[in-house]
């Protein structure tokens, strides 16, 4: 059973507009969430994270929102740029989950295309 | 600069052969991970290690093994390659101390099993 779900395989946005990527999780023990960005033929790179004690974290054009009651987080990119076109993975982790100390559970990813 | 490298970047092999994918990091990280990425599945954890001589099975460990004899390297071995193991493989590393520490990923190895 998927514990981290990204239900939109793809998203297309016009340059300059907002991109909103969504992620849902099922395990209430997750207490740390991350977004990774992946370009073709490269490994994923860390983008932004949020702890469960917060509901928002901002870094430049990127903001992650966490709604713990809904077990939902979203990544907002404003304004979107063509260079943001990539696959975005949502990931979740917890020190309490299964005794693991560094493991992350990844979603399937959402491919973002930003049109000029 | 510290980095994480994988070799080879591309590999074609035949069913039944043993294959080893190399992963080397110079971050001096305790944690190392192997993932596979497949269309429709995202990144799935194969094996992970929290330090020298420590190895653990992940979500999709059947048919794979790892060994950790030093901090820098975590080779992934496919004992008898199967077509279902055709995938892109990523190695990652992080500092000890939980998921709060960023995982750094290698560039990936594309493996094709014919």
PDB file of C-alpha atoms in Angstrom:
ATOM      1  CA  UNK A   1       0.000   0.000   0.000  1.00  0.00           C
ATOM      2  CA  UNK A   2       1.385   3.370  -1.005  1.00  0.00           C
ATOM      3  CA  UNK A   3       2.238   5.497   1.993  1.00  0.00           C
ATOM      4  CA  UNK A   4       3.193   8.576  -0.003  1.00  0.00           C
ATOM      5  CA  UNK A   5       0.986   9.420  -2.948  1.00  0.00           C
ATOM      6  CA  UNK A   6       1.424  11.882  -5.757  1.00  0.00           C
ATOM      7  CA  UNK A   7      -1.768  11.454  -7.692  1.00  0.00           C
ATOM      8  CA  UNK A   8      -0.904  13.731 -10.608  1.00  0.00           C
ATOM      9  CA  UNK A   9       1.679  12.129 -12.900  1.00  0.00           C
ATOM     10  CA  UNK A  10       2.092  15.366 -14.819  1.00  0.00           C
ATOM     11  CA  UNK A  11       1.384  19.092 -14.658  1.00  0.00           C
ATOM     12  CA  UNK A  12       1.735  21.762 -17.315  1.00  0.00           C
ATOM     13  CA  UNK A  13       1.990  25.449 -16.380  1.00  0.00           C
ATOM     14  CA  UNK A  14       2.663  28.665 -18.235  1.00  0.00           C
ATOM     15  CA  UNK A  15       5.867  30.541 -17.435  1.00  0.00           C
ATOM     16  CA  UNK A  16       5.313  33.159 -14.732  1.00  0.00           C
ATOM     17  CA  UNK A  17       2.282  31.426 -13.253  1.00  0.00           C
ATOM     18  CA  UNK A  18       2.094  29.382 -10.078  1.00  0.00           C
ATOM     19  CA  UNK A  19       2.825  25.652 -10.050  1.00  0.00           C
ATOM     20  CA  UNK A  20       1.192  23.615  -7.307  1.00  0.00           C
ATOM     21  CA  UNK A  21       2.327  20.046  -6.772  1.00  0.00           C
ATOM     22  CA  UNK A  22       0.422  17.907  -4.321  1.00  0.00           C
ATOM     23  CA  UNK A  23       1.319  14.998  -2.077  1.00  0.00           C
ATOM     24  CA  UNK A  24      -0.737  12.898   0.336  1.00  0.00           C
ATOM     25  CA  UNK A  25       0.488  10.484   2.978  1.00  0.00           C
ATOM     26  CA  UNK A  26      -1.195   7.826   5.036  1.00  0.00           C
ATOM     27  CA  UNK A  27       1.196   7.130   7.909  1.00  0.00           C
ATOM     28  CA  UNK A  28       0.647   9.532  10.821  1.00  0.00           C
ATOM     29  CA  UNK A  29       4.107   8.660  12.187  1.00  0.00           C
ATOM     30  CA  UNK A  30       5.794  10.617   9.406  1.00  0.00           C
ATOM     31  CA  UNK A  31       7.166  13.802  10.896  1.00  0.00           C
ATOM     32  CA  UNK A  32       9.482  15.125   8.229  1.00  0.00           C
ATOM     33  CA  UNK A  33       8.742  15.784   4.584  1.00  0.00           C
ATOM     34  CA  UNK A  34      10.994  16.650   1.689  1.00  0.00           C
ATOM     35  CA  UNK A  35      10.730  17.558  -1.968  1.00  0.00           C
ATOM     36  CA  UNK A  36      13.319  16.433  -4.466  1.00  0.00           C
ATOM     37  CA  UNK A  37      13.726  17.621  -8.027  1.00  0.00           C
ATOM     38  CA  UNK A  38      15.033  15.408 -10.806  1.00  0.00           C
ATOM     39  CA  UNK A  39      16.213  16.330 -14.280  1.00  0.00           C
ATOM     40  CA  UNK A  40      16.569  13.625 -16.968  1.00  0.00           C
ATOM     41  CA  UNK A  41      19.789  11.575 -16.746  1.00  0.00           C
ATOM     42  CA  UNK A  42      20.632  13.058 -13.339  1.00  0.00           C
ATOM     43  CA  UNK A  43      20.087  11.994  -9.764  1.00  0.00           C
ATOM     44  CA  UNK A  44      17.417  13.664  -7.621  1.00  0.00           C
ATOM     45  CA  UNK A  45      18.480  16.776  -5.753  1.00  0.00           C
ATOM     46  CA  UNK A  46      17.033  18.101  -2.520  1.00  0.00           C
ATOM     47  CA  UNK A  47      14.764  21.112  -2.933  1.00  0.00           C
ATOM     48  CA  UNK A  48      12.986  21.959   0.306  1.00  0.00           C
ATOM     49  CA  UNK A  49      11.764  20.271   3.478  1.00  0.00           C
ATOM     50  CA  UNK A  50       9.334  20.780   6.319  1.00  0.00           C
ATOM     51  CA  UNK A  51       9.042  19.388   9.809  1.00  0.00           C
ATOM     52  CA  UNK A  52       5.676  18.367  11.197  1.00  0.00           C
ATOM     53  CA  UNK A  53       5.899  21.100  13.828  1.00  0.00           C
ATOM     54  CA  UNK A  54       5.530  23.688  11.068  1.00  0.00           C
ATOM     55  CA  UNK A  55       2.812  24.309   8.510  1.00  0.00           C
ATOM     56  CA  UNK A  56       4.858  26.326   6.049  1.00  0.00           C
ATOM     57  CA  UNK A  57       8.433  26.625   4.893  1.00  0.00           C
ATOM     58  CA  UNK A  58       9.661  29.053   2.295  1.00  0.00           C
ATOM     59  CA  UNK A  59      12.839  29.229   0.247  1.00  0.00           C
ATOM     60  CA  UNK A  60      12.871  31.813  -2.499  1.00  0.00           C
ATOM     61  CA  UNK A  61      10.325  30.888  -5.145  1.00  0.00           C
ATOM     62  CA  UNK A  62       9.540  27.586  -3.421  1.00  0.00           C
ATOM     63  CA  UNK A  63       7.085  27.171  -0.550  1.00  0.00           C
ATOM     64  CA  UNK A  64       5.933  23.937   1.027  1.00  0.00           C
ATOM     65  CA  UNK A  65       2.675  23.815   2.960  1.00  0.00           C
ATOM     66  CA  UNK A  66       1.773  21.029   5.384  1.00  0.00           C
ATOM     67  CA  UNK A  67      -1.753  20.192   6.520  1.00  0.00           C
ATOM     68  CA  UNK A  68      -1.297  17.470   9.137  1.00  0.00           C
ATOM     69  CA  UNK A  69      -4.987  16.931   9.789  1.00  0.00           C
ATOM     70  CA  UNK A  70      -5.518  16.200   6.095  1.00  0.00           C
ATOM     71  CA  UNK A  71      -2.174  14.385   5.754  1.00  0.00           C
ATOM     72  CA  UNK A  72      -1.457  16.573   2.776  1.00  0.00           C
ATOM     73  CA  UNK A  73       1.419  18.712   1.640  1.00  0.00           C
ATOM     74  CA  UNK A  74       1.923  20.873  -1.391  1.00  0.00           C
ATOM     75  CA  UNK A  75       4.811  22.560  -3.131  1.00  0.00           C
ATOM     76  CA  UNK A  76       4.194  25.991  -4.623  1.00  0.00           C
ATOM     77  CA  UNK A  77       6.550  27.467  -7.191  1.00  0.00           C
ATOM     78  CA  UNK A  78       6.026  31.158  -7.879  1.00  0.00           C
ATOM     79  CA  UNK A  79       6.756  32.354 -10.481  1.00  0.00           C
ATOM     80  CA  UNK A  80       7.348  29.211 -12.513  1.00  0.00           C
ATOM     81  CA  UNK A  81      10.268  29.223 -14.918  1.00  0.00           C
ATOM     82  CA  UNK A  82      11.099  26.897 -17.845  1.00  0.00           C
ATOM     83  CA  UNK A  83      14.144  25.678 -15.892  1.00  0.00           C
ATOM     84  CA  UNK A  84      11.757  24.305 -13.270  1.00  0.00           C
ATOM     85  CA  UNK A  85      10.623  21.657 -15.751  1.00  0.00           C
ATOM     86  CA  UNK A  86      11.565  18.391 -14.045  1.00  0.00           C
ATOM     87  CA  UNK A  87      10.117  15.488 -12.090  1.00  0.00           C
ATOM     88  CA  UNK A  88       9.323  16.365  -8.492  1.00  0.00           C
ATOM     89  CA  UNK A  89       9.316  13.681  -5.821  1.00  0.00           C
ATOM     90  CA  UNK A  90       7.659  14.027  -2.451  1.00  0.00           C
ATOM     91  CA  UNK A  91       9.286  12.033   0.359  1.00  0.00           C
ATOM     92  CA  UNK A  92       8.472  11.373   4.003  1.00  0.00           C
ATOM     93  CA  UNK A  93      10.426  10.053   6.958  1.00  0.00           C
ATOM     94  CA  UNK A  94      10.279   9.506  10.683  1.00  0.00           C
ATOM     95  CA  UNK A  95      12.625   8.548  13.465  1.00  0.00           C
ATOM     96  CA  UNK A  96       9.785   6.605  14.980  1.00  0.00           C
ATOM     97  CA  UNK A  97       8.835   4.599  11.908  1.00  0.00           C
ATOM     98  CA  UNK A  98      10.142   1.058  11.999  1.00  0.00           C
ATOM     99  CA  UNK A  99      13.211   2.105  13.956  1.00  0.00           C
ATOM    100  CA  UNK A 100      14.850   3.482  10.830  1.00  0.00           C
ATOM    101  CA  UNK A 101      17.070   6.489  11.187  1.00  0.00           C
ATOM    102  CA  UNK A 102      17.450   7.933   7.765  1.00  0.00           C
ATOM    103  CA  UNK A 103      15.027   6.169   5.498  1.00  0.00           C
ATOM    104  CA  UNK A 104      12.630   8.027   3.277  1.00  0.00           C
ATOM    105  CA  UNK A 105       9.488   6.852   1.522  1.00  0.00           C
ATOM    106  CA  UNK A 106       9.122   8.428  -1.904  1.00  0.00           C
ATOM    107  CA  UNK A 107       6.056   9.134  -3.983  1.00  0.00           C
ATOM    108  CA  UNK A 108       5.898   8.234  -7.662  1.00  0.00           C
ATOM    109  CA  UNK A 109       6.712  11.742  -8.791  1.00  0.00           C
ATOM    110  CA  UNK A 110       4.997  14.485 -10.783  1.00  0.00           C
ATOM    111  CA  UNK A 111       6.458  15.676 -14.063  1.00  0.00           C
ATOM    112  CA  UNK A 112       6.219  19.464 -14.269  1.00  0.00           C
ATOM    113  CA  UNK A 113       6.414  21.191 -17.638  1.00  0.00           C
ATOM    114  CA  UNK A 114       6.696  24.967 -17.662  1.00  0.00           C
ATOM    115  CA  UNK A 115       5.862  26.424 -21.068  1.00  0.00           C
ATOM    116  CA  UNK A 116       7.562  29.659 -22.194  1.00  0.00           C
TER     117      UNK A 116
ATOM    118  CA  UNK B   1      34.402  18.996  -3.430  1.00  0.00           C
ATOM    119  CA  UNK B   2      32.700  16.023  -1.847  1.00  0.00           C
ATOM    120  CA  UNK B   3      30.613  13.942  -4.200  1.00  0.00           C
ATOM    121  CA  UNK B   4      28.885  10.642  -4.799  1.00  0.00           C
ATOM    122  CA  UNK B   5      29.681   8.687  -7.949  1.00  0.00           C
ATOM    123  CA  UNK B   6      28.250   5.597  -9.583  1.00  0.00           C
ATOM    124  CA  UNK B   7      29.766   3.256 -12.126  1.00  0.00           C
ATOM    125  CA  UNK B   8      29.107   2.180 -14.723  1.00  0.00           C
ATOM    126  CA  UNK B   9      26.607   4.772 -15.943  1.00  0.00           C
ATOM    127  CA  UNK B  10      25.153   2.317 -18.438  1.00  0.00           C
ATOM    128  CA  UNK B  11      25.256  -1.452 -18.418  1.00  0.00           C
ATOM    129  CA  UNK B  12      23.753  -4.123 -20.640  1.00  0.00           C
ATOM    130  CA  UNK B  13      23.857  -7.683 -19.414  1.00  0.00           C
ATOM    131  CA  UNK B  14      22.210 -11.019 -20.011  1.00  0.00           C
ATOM    132  CA  UNK B  15      19.719 -12.905 -17.906  1.00  0.00           C
ATOM    133  CA  UNK B  16      21.410 -15.028 -15.264  1.00  0.00           C
ATOM    134  CA  UNK B  17      24.669 -13.084 -15.092  1.00  0.00           C
ATOM    135  CA  UNK B  18      25.986 -11.582 -11.882  1.00  0.00           C
ATOM    136  CA  UNK B  19      26.261  -7.799 -12.023  1.00  0.00           C
ATOM    137  CA  UNK B  20      27.795  -5.370  -9.534  1.00  0.00           C
ATOM    138  CA  UNK B  21      27.036  -1.666  -9.525  1.00  0.00           C
ATOM    139  CA  UNK B  22      29.502   0.562  -7.728  1.00  0.00           C
ATOM    140  CA  UNK B  23      28.727   3.523  -5.473  1.00  0.00           C
ATOM    141  CA  UNK B  24      31.417   5.713  -3.928  1.00  0.00           C
ATOM    142  CA  UNK B  25      30.917   8.797  -1.753  1.00  0.00           C
ATOM    143  CA  UNK B  26      33.450  11.216  -0.374  1.00  0.00           C
ATOM    144  CA  UNK B  27      31.074  12.940   2.064  1.00  0.00           C
ATOM    145  CA  UNK B  28      32.153  10.574   4.857  1.00  0.00           C
ATOM    146  CA  UNK B  29      28.470   9.833   5.426  1.00  0.00           C
ATOM    147  CA  UNK B  30      27.433   6.954   7.636  1.00  0.00           C
ATOM    148  CA  UNK B  31      24.157   6.259   5.802  1.00  0.00           C
ATOM    149  CA  UNK B  32      24.064   4.877   2.276  1.00  0.00           C
ATOM    150  CA  UNK B  33      21.073   3.761   0.226  1.00  0.00           C
ATOM    151  CA  UNK B  34      20.275   2.022  -3.047  1.00  0.00           C
ATOM    152  CA  UNK B  35      17.066   2.818  -4.934  1.00  0.00           C
ATOM    153  CA  UNK B  36      15.598   1.769  -8.224  1.00  0.00           C
ATOM    154  CA  UNK B  37      13.436   4.052 -10.329  1.00  0.00           C
ATOM    155  CA  UNK B  38      10.801   2.595 -12.613  1.00  0.00           C
ATOM    156  CA  UNK B  39       8.008   4.247 -14.551  1.00  0.00           C
ATOM    157  CA  UNK B  40       4.888   4.266 -12.428  1.00  0.00           C
ATOM    158  CA  UNK B  41       6.742   3.360  -9.250  1.00  0.00           C
ATOM    159  CA  UNK B  42       8.943   6.292  -8.385  1.00  0.00           C
ATOM    160  CA  UNK B  43      11.952   5.582  -6.178  1.00  0.00           C
ATOM    161  CA  UNK B  44      11.911   2.318  -4.255  1.00  0.00           C
ATOM    162  CA  UNK B  45      14.440   1.380  -1.607  1.00  0.00           C
ATOM    163  CA  UNK B  46      16.455  -1.777  -2.280  1.00  0.00           C
ATOM    164  CA  UNK B  47      19.027  -1.908   0.539  1.00  0.00           C
ATOM    165  CA  UNK B  48      20.516   0.512   3.010  1.00  0.00           C
ATOM    166  CA  UNK B  49      23.421   0.746   5.439  1.00  0.00           C
ATOM    167  CA  UNK B  50      23.913   2.856   8.544  1.00  0.00           C
ATOM    168  CA  UNK B  51      27.635   2.178   8.820  1.00  0.00           C
ATOM    169  CA  UNK B  52      30.490  -0.214   8.148  1.00  0.00           C
ATOM    170  CA  UNK B  53      29.402  -3.859   8.366  1.00  0.00           C
ATOM    171  CA  UNK B  54      25.744  -2.809   8.660  1.00  0.00           C
ATOM    172  CA  UNK B  55      23.311  -3.710   5.863  1.00  0.00           C
ATOM    173  CA  UNK B  56      19.520  -3.878   5.792  1.00  0.00           C
ATOM    174  CA  UNK B  57      16.831  -4.900   3.337  1.00  0.00           C
ATOM    175  CA  UNK B  58      14.521  -2.356   1.871  1.00  0.00           C
ATOM    176  CA  UNK B  59      11.177  -2.595   0.134  1.00  0.00           C
ATOM    177  CA  UNK B  60      12.379  -4.451  -2.982  1.00  0.00           C
ATOM    178  CA  UNK B  61      15.470  -6.395  -1.884  1.00  0.00           C
ATOM    179  CA  UNK B  62      14.797  -9.785  -3.511  1.00  0.00           C
ATOM    180  CA  UNK B  63      17.572 -10.668  -5.969  1.00  0.00           C
ATOM    181  CA  UNK B  64      19.941  -7.974  -4.661  1.00  0.00           C
ATOM    182  CA  UNK B  65      22.696  -7.885  -2.059  1.00  0.00           C
ATOM    183  CA  UNK B  66      25.053  -5.263  -0.641  1.00  0.00           C
ATOM    184  CA  UNK B  67      28.130  -5.230   1.547  1.00  0.00           C
ATOM    185  CA  UNK B  68      29.745  -2.347   3.457  1.00  0.00           C
ATOM    186  CA  UNK B  69      33.426  -2.874   4.161  1.00  0.00           C
ATOM    187  CA  UNK B  70      34.312   0.817   4.437  1.00  0.00           C
ATOM    188  CA  UNK B  71      32.554   4.162   4.836  1.00  0.00           C
ATOM    189  CA  UNK B  72      32.930   5.279   1.234  1.00  0.00           C
ATOM    190  CA  UNK B  73      31.538   2.342  -0.773  1.00  0.00           C
ATOM    191  CA  UNK B  74      28.293   0.383  -1.007  1.00  0.00           C
ATOM    192  CA  UNK B  75      28.338  -1.927  -4.043  1.00  0.00           C
ATOM    193  CA  UNK B  76      25.036  -3.420  -5.165  1.00  0.00           C
ATOM    194  CA  UNK B  77      25.133  -6.961  -6.558  1.00  0.00           C
ATOM    195  CA  UNK B  78      22.494  -8.651  -8.666  1.00  0.00           C
ATOM    196  CA  UNK B  79      23.211 -12.312  -8.034  1.00  0.00           C
ATOM    197  CA  UNK B  80      21.456 -13.601 -11.161  1.00  0.00           C
ATOM    198  CA  UNK B  81      20.127 -10.772 -13.296  1.00  0.00           C
ATOM    199  CA  UNK B  82      16.508 -10.959 -14.433  1.00  0.00           C
ATOM    200  CA  UNK B  83      14.669  -8.876 -17.032  1.00  0.00           C
ATOM    201  CA  UNK B  84      12.512  -7.465 -14.220  1.00  0.00           C
ATOM    202  CA  UNK B  85      15.664  -5.824 -12.861  1.00  0.00           C
ATOM    203  CA  UNK B  86      15.992  -3.600 -15.909  1.00  0.00           C
ATOM    204  CA  UNK B  87      15.811  -0.182 -14.288  1.00  0.00           C
ATOM    205  CA  UNK B  88      17.672   2.966 -13.351  1.00  0.00           C
ATOM    206  CA  UNK B  89      19.560   2.557 -10.079  1.00  0.00           C
ATOM    207  CA  UNK B  90      20.429   5.416  -7.755  1.00  0.00           C
ATOM    208  CA  UNK B  91      22.782   5.400  -4.844  1.00  0.00           C
ATOM    209  CA  UNK B  92      22.414   8.005  -2.085  1.00  0.00           C
ATOM    210  CA  UNK B  93      24.136   8.948   1.144  1.00  0.00           C
ATOM    211  CA  UNK B  94      23.335  11.042   4.198  1.00  0.00           C
ATOM    212  CA  UNK B  95      24.706  11.870   7.608  1.00  0.00           C
ATOM    213  CA  UNK B  96      23.534   9.781  10.514  1.00  0.00           C
ATOM    214  CA  UNK B  97      20.714  11.061  12.676  1.00  0.00           C
ATOM    215  CA  UNK B  98      17.446  10.573  10.896  1.00  0.00           C
ATOM    216  CA  UNK B  99      15.533  11.692   7.829  1.00  0.00           C
ATOM    217  CA  UNK B 100      16.224  15.341   8.705  1.00  0.00           C
ATOM    218  CA  UNK B 101      19.575  14.997   7.000  1.00  0.00           C
ATOM    219  CA  UNK B 102      19.445  15.487   3.262  1.00  0.00           C
ATOM    220  CA  UNK B 103      20.133  12.469   1.080  1.00  0.00           C
ATOM    221  CA  UNK B 104      22.623  13.195  -1.696  1.00  0.00           C
ATOM    222  CA  UNK B 105      22.077  11.146  -4.831  1.00  0.00           C
ATOM    223  CA  UNK B 106      24.491   9.842  -7.404  1.00  0.00           C
ATOM    224  CA  UNK B 107      23.885  10.317 -11.152  1.00  0.00           C
ATOM    225  CA  UNK B 108      22.374   6.855 -11.605  1.00  0.00           C
ATOM    226  CA  UNK B 109      23.179   3.656 -13.492  1.00  0.00           C
ATOM    227  CA  UNK B 110      20.899   2.534 -16.288  1.00  0.00           C
ATOM    228  CA  UNK B 111      20.862  -1.256 -16.320  1.00  0.00           C
ATOM    229  CA  UNK B 112      19.349  -3.305 -19.119  1.00  0.00           C
ATOM    230  CA  UNK B 113      18.946  -7.063 -18.689  1.00  0.00           C
ATOM    231  CA  UNK B 114      18.352  -8.904 -21.968  1.00  0.00           C
TER     232      UNK B 114
END
